Amino acid sequence: PLVDLKDPHAKKDRAAAWKNADPNGNGMLCLAEVDSWIQTALVAKHRQLKGKQLYKLYRPAYILAFDAAKSLAEGGNDDYVTKKEFRLMIAYLNLYADLLDAFAAIDGGGPGVDANDDRRISRDEWMKGHHSVSTYDWTKLHKITDA
């Protein structure tokens, strides 16, 4: 909902999120500010232990989202996410978290992260697990076959 351009509530919620993410009010977010904002939001929503676990699990997605968004706006600074880039960074956060979630569902042969995960997907893992991610809302995944 935060990325919807036509929803007035999304714009208001995004403005509030931006204010929380940019505590010094300089109009730019560094990775440390984004990290802090995400971790604070997760802890507030899921409490201390679960929030920190989710933060740690999905942090690679946060870094990718930050890096993808930080140089999108014309005249933006390539080391920071600007207010113009913030909505897209949130969209990237959702996308990369979904991708990481799908990857984790295949890596190691089951959902989540455990001792069987090695951050790589073997052919056997792919063949056994690709059906588990076919329900994700990505057009190309619906067409995957065992071939």
JSON list of C-alpha atoms in Angstrom, two decimals:
[
{"chain": "A", "resi": 1, "resn": "PRO", "atom": "CA", "xyz": [0.00, 0.00, 0.00]},
{"chain": "A", "resi": 2, "resn": "LEU", "atom": "CA", "xyz": [2.85, 2.46, 0.61]},
{"chain": "A", "resi": 3, "resn": "VAL", "atom": "CA", "xyz": [3.84, 2.43, -3.05]},
{"chain": "A", "resi": 4, "resn": "ASP", "atom": "CA", "xyz": [0.40, 3.14, -4.54]},
{"chain": "A", "resi": 5, "resn": "LEU", "atom": "CA", "xyz": [0.50, 6.52, -6.28]},
{"chain": "A", "resi": 6, "resn": "LYS", "atom": "CA", "xyz": [-3.29, 6.88, -6.49]},
{"chain": "A", "resi": 7, "resn": "ASP", "atom": "CA", "xyz": [-4.12, 6.09, -2.87]},
{"chain": "A", "resi": 8, "resn": "PRO", "atom": "CA", "xyz": [-4.15, 9.25, -0.72]},
{"chain": "A", "resi": 9, "resn": "HIS", "atom": "CA", "xyz": [-3.64, 7.14, 2.41]},
{"chain": "A", "resi": 10, "resn": "ALA", "atom": "CA", "xyz": [-0.49, 5.63, 0.90]},
{"chain": "A", "resi": 11, "resn": "LYS", "atom": "CA", "xyz": [0.92, 9.11, 0.27]},
{"chain": "A", "resi": 12, "resn": "LYS", "atom": "CA", "xyz": [0.19, 10.12, 3.87]},
{"chain": "A", "resi": 13, "resn": "ASP", "atom": "CA", "xyz": [1.68, 6.88, 5.24]},
{"chain": "A", "resi": 14, "resn": "ARG", "atom": "CA", "xyz": [4.74, 7.30, 3.01]},
{"chain": "A", "resi": 15, "resn": "ALA", "atom": "CA", "xyz": [5.25, 10.83, 4.32]},
{"chain": "A", "resi": 16, "resn": "ALA", "atom": "CA", "xyz": [5.12, 9.53, 7.89]},
{"chain": "A", "resi": 17, "resn": "ALA", "atom": "CA", "xyz": [7.51, 6.70, 7.01]},
{"chain": "A", "resi": 18, "resn": "TRP", "atom": "CA", "xyz": [9.89, 9.17, 5.38]},
{"chain": "A", "resi": 19, "resn": "LYS", "atom": "CA", "xyz": [9.87, 11.33, 8.50]},
{"chain": "A", "resi": 20, "resn": "ASN", "atom": "CA", "xyz": [10.75, 8.29, 10.62]},
{"chain": "A", "resi": 21, "resn": "ALA", "atom": "CA", "xyz": [13.42, 7.12, 8.20]},
{"chain": "A", "resi": 22, "resn": "ASP", "atom": "CA", "xyz": [15.05, 10.58, 7.94]},
{"chain": "A", "resi": 23, "resn": "PRO", "atom": "CA", "xyz": [15.47, 11.54, 11.61]},
{"chain": "A", "resi": 24, "resn": "ASN", "atom": "CA", "xyz": [18.00, 14.30, 10.94]},
{"chain": "A", "resi": 25, "resn": "GLY", "atom": "CA", "xyz": [15.75, 15.87, 8.29]},
{"chain": "A", "resi": 26, "resn": "ASN", "atom": "CA", "xyz": [18.48, 16.32, 5.68]},
{"chain": "A", "resi": 27, "resn": "GLY", "atom": "CA", "xyz": [16.31, 14.91, 2.87]},
{"chain": "A", "resi": 28, "resn": "MET", "atom": "CA", "xyz": [18.61, 11.96, 2.19]},
{"chain": "A", "resi": 29, "resn": "LEU", "atom": "CA", "xyz": [18.80, 8.45, 3.61]},
{"chain": "A", "resi": 30, "resn": "CYS", "atom": "CA", "xyz": [22.04, 6.59, 4.06]},
{"chain": "A", "resi": 31, "resn": "LEU", "atom": "CA", "xyz": [22.03, 2.81, 4.42]},
{"chain": "A", "resi": 32, "resn": "ALA", "atom": "CA", "xyz": [22.44, 3.09, 8.20]},
{"chain": "A", "resi": 33, "resn": "GLU", "atom": "CA", "xyz": [19.27, 5.23, 8.43]},
{"chain": "A", "resi": 34, "resn": "VAL", "atom": "CA", "xyz": [17.35, 2.76, 6.27]},
{"chain": "A", "resi": 35, "resn": "ASP", "atom": "CA", "xyz": [18.62, -0.13, 8.40]},
{"chain": "A", "resi": 36, "resn": "SER", "atom": "CA", "xyz": [17.59, 1.63, 11.58]},
{"chain": "A", "resi": 37, "resn": "TRP", "atom": "CA", "xyz": [14.15, 2.57, 10.20]},
{"chain": "A", "resi": 38, "resn": "ILE", "atom": "CA", "xyz": [13.42, -0.98, 9.05]},
{"chain": "A", "resi": 39, "resn": "GLN", "atom": "CA", "xyz": [14.63, -2.58, 12.27]},
{"chain": "A", "resi": 40, "resn": "THR", "atom": "CA", "xyz": [12.63, -0.14, 14.41]},
{"chain": "A", "resi": 41, "resn": "ALA", "atom": "CA", "xyz": [9.49, -0.76, 12.34]},
{"chain": "A", "resi": 42, "resn": "LEU", "atom": "CA", "xyz": [9.90, -4.55, 12.54]},
{"chain": "A", "resi": 43, "resn": "VAL", "atom": "CA", "xyz": [10.48, -4.51, 16.30]},
{"chain": "A", "resi": 44, "resn": "ALA", "atom": "CA", "xyz": [7.47, -2.21, 16.78]},
{"chain": "A", "resi": 45, "resn": "LYS", "atom": "CA", "xyz": [5.24, -4.53, 14.76]},
{"chain": "A", "resi": 46, "resn": "HIS", "atom": "CA", "xyz": [6.59, -7.94, 15.82]},
{"chain": "A", "resi": 47, "resn": "ARG", "atom": "CA", "xyz": [8.22, -7.24, 19.20]},
{"chain": "A", "resi": 48, "resn": "GLN", "atom": "CA", "xyz": [11.91, -7.42, 20.02]},
{"chain": "A", "resi": 49, "resn": "LEU", "atom": "CA", "xyz": [12.93, -11.02, 19.31]},
{"chain": "A", "resi": 50, "resn": "LYS", "atom": "CA", "xyz": [10.84, -11.68, 16.19]},
{"chain": "A", "resi": 51, "resn": "GLY", "atom": "CA", "xyz": [11.50, -8.19, 14.81]},
{"chain": "A", "resi": 52, "resn": "LYS", "atom": "CA", "xyz": [15.26, -8.60, 15.10]},
{"chain": "A", "resi": 53, "resn": "GLN", "atom": "CA", "xyz": [15.08, -12.10, 13.58]},
{"chain": "A", "resi": 54, "resn": "LEU", "atom": "CA", "xyz": [13.13, -10.77, 10.59]},
{"chain": "A", "resi": 55, "resn": "TYR", "atom": "CA", "xyz": [15.53, -7.86, 10.23]},
{"chain": "A", "resi": 56, "resn": "LYS", "atom": "CA", "xyz": [18.55, -10.17, 10.20]},
{"chain": "A", "resi": 57, "resn": "LEU", "atom": "CA", "xyz": [16.93, -12.67, 7.84]},
{"chain": "A", "resi": 58, "resn": "TYR", "atom": "CA", "xyz": [15.92, -10.09, 5.24]},
{"chain": "A", "resi": 59, "resn": "ARG", "atom": "CA", "xyz": [18.81, -7.62, 5.56]},
{"chain": "A", "resi": 60, "resn": "PRO", "atom": "CA", "xyz": [20.35, -8.68, 2.22]},
{"chain": "A", "resi": 61, "resn": "ALA", "atom": "CA", "xyz": [17.08, -7.61, 0.59]},
{"chain": "A", "resi": 62, "resn": "TYR", "atom": "CA", "xyz": [17.25, -4.20, 2.30]},
{"chain": "A", "resi": 63, "resn": "ILE", "atom": "CA", "xyz": [20.76, -3.60, 1.00]},
{"chain": "A", "resi": 64, "resn": "LEU", "atom": "CA", "xyz": [19.75, -4.57, -2.55]},
{"chain": "A", "resi": 65, "resn": "ALA", "atom": "CA", "xyz": [16.67, -2.33, -2.39]},
{"chain": "A", "resi": 66, "resn": "PHE", "atom": "CA", "xyz": [18.71, 0.60, -1.12]},
{"chain": "A", "resi": 67, "resn": "ASP", "atom": "CA", "xyz": [21.35, 0.11, -3.83]},
{"chain": "A", "resi": 68, "resn": "ALA", "atom": "CA", "xyz": [18.73, -0.22, -6.57]},
{"chain": "A", "resi": 69, "resn": "ALA", "atom": "CA", "xyz": [16.90, 2.95, -5.55]},
{"chain": "A", "resi": 70, "resn": "LYS", "atom": "CA", "xyz": [19.69, 5.32, -4.57]},
{"chain": "A", "resi": 71, "resn": "SER", "atom": "CA", "xyz": [20.51, 6.60, -8.03]},
{"chain": "A", "resi": 72, "resn": "LEU", "atom": "CA", "xyz": [17.11, 6.58, -9.77]},
{"chain": "A", "resi": 73, "resn": "ALA", "atom": "CA", "xyz": [16.05, 10.21, -9.42]},
{"chain": "A", "resi": 74, "resn": "GLU", "atom": "CA", "xyz": [17.57, 12.68, -11.81]},
{"chain": "A", "resi": 75, "resn": "GLY", "atom": "CA", "xyz": [20.03, 14.82, -9.92]},
{"chain": "A", "resi": 76, "resn": "GLY", "atom": "CA", "xyz": [19.95, 12.44, -6.97]},
{"chain": "A", "resi": 77, "resn": "ASN", "atom": "CA", "xyz": [22.99, 11.51, -4.97]},
{"chain": "A", "resi": 78, "resn": "ASP", "atom": "CA", "xyz": [24.29, 8.04, -5.81]},
{"chain": "A", "resi": 79, "resn": "ASP", "atom": "CA", "xyz": [25.18, 7.34, -2.18]},
{"chain": "A", "resi": 80, "resn": "TYR", "atom": "CA", "xyz": [21.79, 8.21, -0.64]},
{"chain": "A", "resi": 81, "resn": "VAL", "atom": "CA", "xyz": [18.10, 7.58, -1.22]},
{"chain": "A", "resi": 82, "resn": "THR", "atom": "CA", "xyz": [16.28, 10.86, -1.73]},
{"chain": "A", "resi": 83, "resn": "LYS", "atom": "CA", "xyz": [12.62, 11.55, -1.03]},
{"chain": "A", "resi": 84, "resn": "LYS", "atom": "CA", "xyz": [11.90, 11.13, -4.77]},
{"chain": "A", "resi": 85, "resn": "GLU", "atom": "CA", "xyz": [13.48, 7.66, -4.64]},
{"chain": "A", "resi": 86, "resn": "PHE", "atom": "CA", "xyz": [11.84, 6.56, -1.39]},
{"chain": "A", "resi": 87, "resn": "ARG", "atom": "CA", "xyz": [8.64, 5.14, -2.90]},
{"chain": "A", "resi": 88, "resn": "LEU", "atom": "CA", "xyz": [10.66, 3.05, -5.32]},
{"chain": "A", "resi": 89, "resn": "MET", "atom": "CA", "xyz": [12.94, 1.87, -2.53]},
{"chain": "A", "resi": 90, "resn": "ILE", "atom": "CA", "xyz": [9.86, 0.61, -0.67]},
{"chain": "A", "resi": 91, "resn": "ALA", "atom": "CA", "xyz": [8.72, -1.20, -3.83]},
{"chain": "A", "resi": 92, "resn": "TYR", "atom": "CA", "xyz": [12.18, -2.73, -4.14]},
{"chain": "A", "resi": 93, "resn": "LEU", "atom": "CA", "xyz": [12.06, -3.74, -0.46]},
{"chain": "A", "resi": 94, "resn": "ASN", "atom": "CA", "xyz": [8.91, -5.73, -1.19]},
{"chain": "A", "resi": 95, "resn": "LEU", "atom": "CA", "xyz": [10.29, -7.26, -4.36]},
{"chain": "A", "resi": 96, "resn": "TYR", "atom": "CA", "xyz": [13.67, -8.27, -2.96]},
{"chain": "A", "resi": 97, "resn": "ALA", "atom": "CA", "xyz": [12.15, -9.61, 0.26]},
{"chain": "A", "resi": 98, "resn": "ASP", "atom": "CA", "xyz": [9.80, -11.77, -1.84]},
{"chain": "A", "resi": 99, "resn": "LEU", "atom": "CA", "xyz": [12.72, -12.99, -3.94]},
{"chain": "A", "resi": 100, "resn": "LEU", "atom": "CA", "xyz": [14.73, -13.83, -0.83]},
{"chain": "A", "resi": 101, "resn": "ASP", "atom": "CA", "xyz": [11.73, -15.60, 0.67]},
{"chain": "A", "resi": 102, "resn": "ALA", "atom": "CA", "xyz": [11.29, -17.67, -2.52]},
{"chain": "A", "resi": 103, "resn": "PHE", "atom": "CA", "xyz": [15.00, -18.44, -2.61]},
{"chain": "A", "resi": 104, "resn": "ALA", "atom": "CA", "xyz": [14.92, -19.59, 1.03]},
{"chain": "A", "resi": 105, "resn": "ALA", "atom": "CA", "xyz": [11.94, -21.84, 0.27]},
{"chain": "A", "resi": 106, "resn": "ILE", "atom": "CA", "xyz": [14.03, -23.75, -2.28]},
{"chain": "A", "resi": 107, "resn": "ASP", "atom": "CA", "xyz": [17.52, -23.56, -0.74]},
{"chain": "A", "resi": 108, "resn": "GLY", "atom": "CA", "xyz": [17.92, -26.38, 1.75]},
{"chain": "A", "resi": 109, "resn": "GLY", "atom": "CA", "xyz": [14.72, -28.05, 0.65]},
{"chain": "A", "resi": 110, "resn": "GLY", "atom": "CA", "xyz": [12.27, -26.17, 2.85]},
{"chain": "A", "resi": 111, "resn": "PRO", "atom": "CA", "xyz": [10.96, -22.81, 3.99]},
{"chain": "A", "resi": 112, "resn": "GLY", "atom": "CA", "xyz": [13.04, -20.57, 6.20]},
{"chain": "A", "resi": 113, "resn": "VAL", "atom": "CA", "xyz": [16.73, -20.79, 6.96]},
{"chain": "A", "resi": 114, "resn": "ASP", "atom": "CA", "xyz": [18.26, -23.80, 8.68]},
{"chain": "A", "resi": 115, "resn": "ALA", "atom": "CA", "xyz": [21.44, -25.89, 8.71]},
{"chain": "A", "resi": 116, "resn": "ASN", "atom": "CA", "xyz": [20.67, -27.30, 5.24]},
{"chain": "A", "resi": 117, "resn": "ASP", "atom": "CA", "xyz": [20.84, -23.87, 3.60]},
{"chain": "A", "resi": 118, "resn": "ASP", "atom": "CA", "xyz": [24.08, -22.95, 1.87]},
{"chain": "A", "resi": 119, "resn": "ARG", "atom": "CA", "xyz": [22.89, -19.81, 0.02]},
{"chain": "A", "resi": 120, "resn": "ARG", "atom": "CA", "xyz": [23.02, -21.73, -3.26]},
{"chain": "A", "resi": 121, "resn": "ILE", "atom": "CA", "xyz": [20.37, -23.70, -5.10]},
{"chain": "A", "resi": 122, "resn": "SER", "atom": "CA", "xyz": [21.46, -27.01, -6.59]},
{"chain": "A", "resi": 123, "resn": "ARG", "atom": "CA", "xyz": [19.67, -28.56, -9.54]},
{"chain": "A", "resi": 124, "resn": "ASP", "atom": "CA", "xyz": [18.14, -31.15, -7.19]},
{"chain": "A", "resi": 125, "resn": "GLU", "atom": "CA", "xyz": [16.87, -28.44, -4.83]},
{"chain": "A", "resi": 126, "resn": "TRP", "atom": "CA", "xyz": [15.42, -26.52, -7.78]},
{"chain": "A", "resi": 127, "resn": "MET", "atom": "CA", "xyz": [13.66, -29.59, -9.19]},
{"chain": "A", "resi": 128, "resn": "LYS", "atom": "CA", "xyz": [12.18, -30.46, -5.79]},
{"chain": "A", "resi": 129, "resn": "GLY", "atom": "CA", "xyz": [11.29, -26.92, -4.77]},
{"chain": "A", "resi": 130, "resn": "HIS", "atom": "CA", "xyz": [10.38, -24.71, -7.71]},
{"chain": "A", "resi": 131, "resn": "HIS", "atom": "CA", "xyz": [6.71, -25.68, -7.40]},
{"chain": "A", "resi": 132, "resn": "SER", "atom": "CA", "xyz": [6.66, -24.11, -3.93]},
{"chain": "A", "resi": 133, "resn": "VAL", "atom": "CA", "xyz": [7.27, -20.66, -5.40]},
{"chain": "A", "resi": 134, "resn": "SER", "atom": "CA", "xyz": [4.92, -20.92, -8.36]},
{"chain": "A", "resi": 135, "resn": "THR", "atom": "CA", "xyz": [2.21, -19.22, -6.33]},
{"chain": "A", "resi": 136, "resn": "TYR", "atom": "CA", "xyz": [4.28, -16.04, -6.00]},
{"chain": "A", "resi": 137, "resn": "ASP", "atom": "CA", "xyz": [2.85, -13.20, -8.03]},
{"chain": "A", "resi": 138, "resn": "TRP", "atom": "CA", "xyz": [5.56, -13.20, -10.67]},
{"chain": "A", "resi": 139, "resn": "THR", "atom": "CA", "xyz": [4.42, -13.90, -14.22]},
{"chain": "A", "resi": 140, "resn": "LYS", "atom": "CA", "xyz": [7.42, -15.97, -15.26]},
{"chain": "A", "resi": 141, "resn": "LEU", "atom": "CA", "xyz": [7.20, -18.36, -12.31]},
{"chain": "A", "resi": 142, "resn": "HIS", "atom": "CA", "xyz": [3.75, -19.55, -13.42]},
{"chain": "A", "resi": 143, "resn": "LYS", "atom": "CA", "xyz": [5.26, -20.97, -16.60]},
{"chain": "A", "resi": 144, "resn": "ILE", "atom": "CA", "xyz": [8.05, -23.06, -15.03]},
{"chain": "A", "resi": 145, "resn": "THR", "atom": "CA", "xyz": [8.06, -26.72, -15.90]},
{"chain": "A", "resi": 146, "resn": "ASP", "atom": "CA", "xyz": [10.25, -29.63, -14.82]},
{"chain": "A", "resi": 147, "resn": "ALA", "atom": "CA", "xyz": [12.04, -29.66, -18.18]}
]
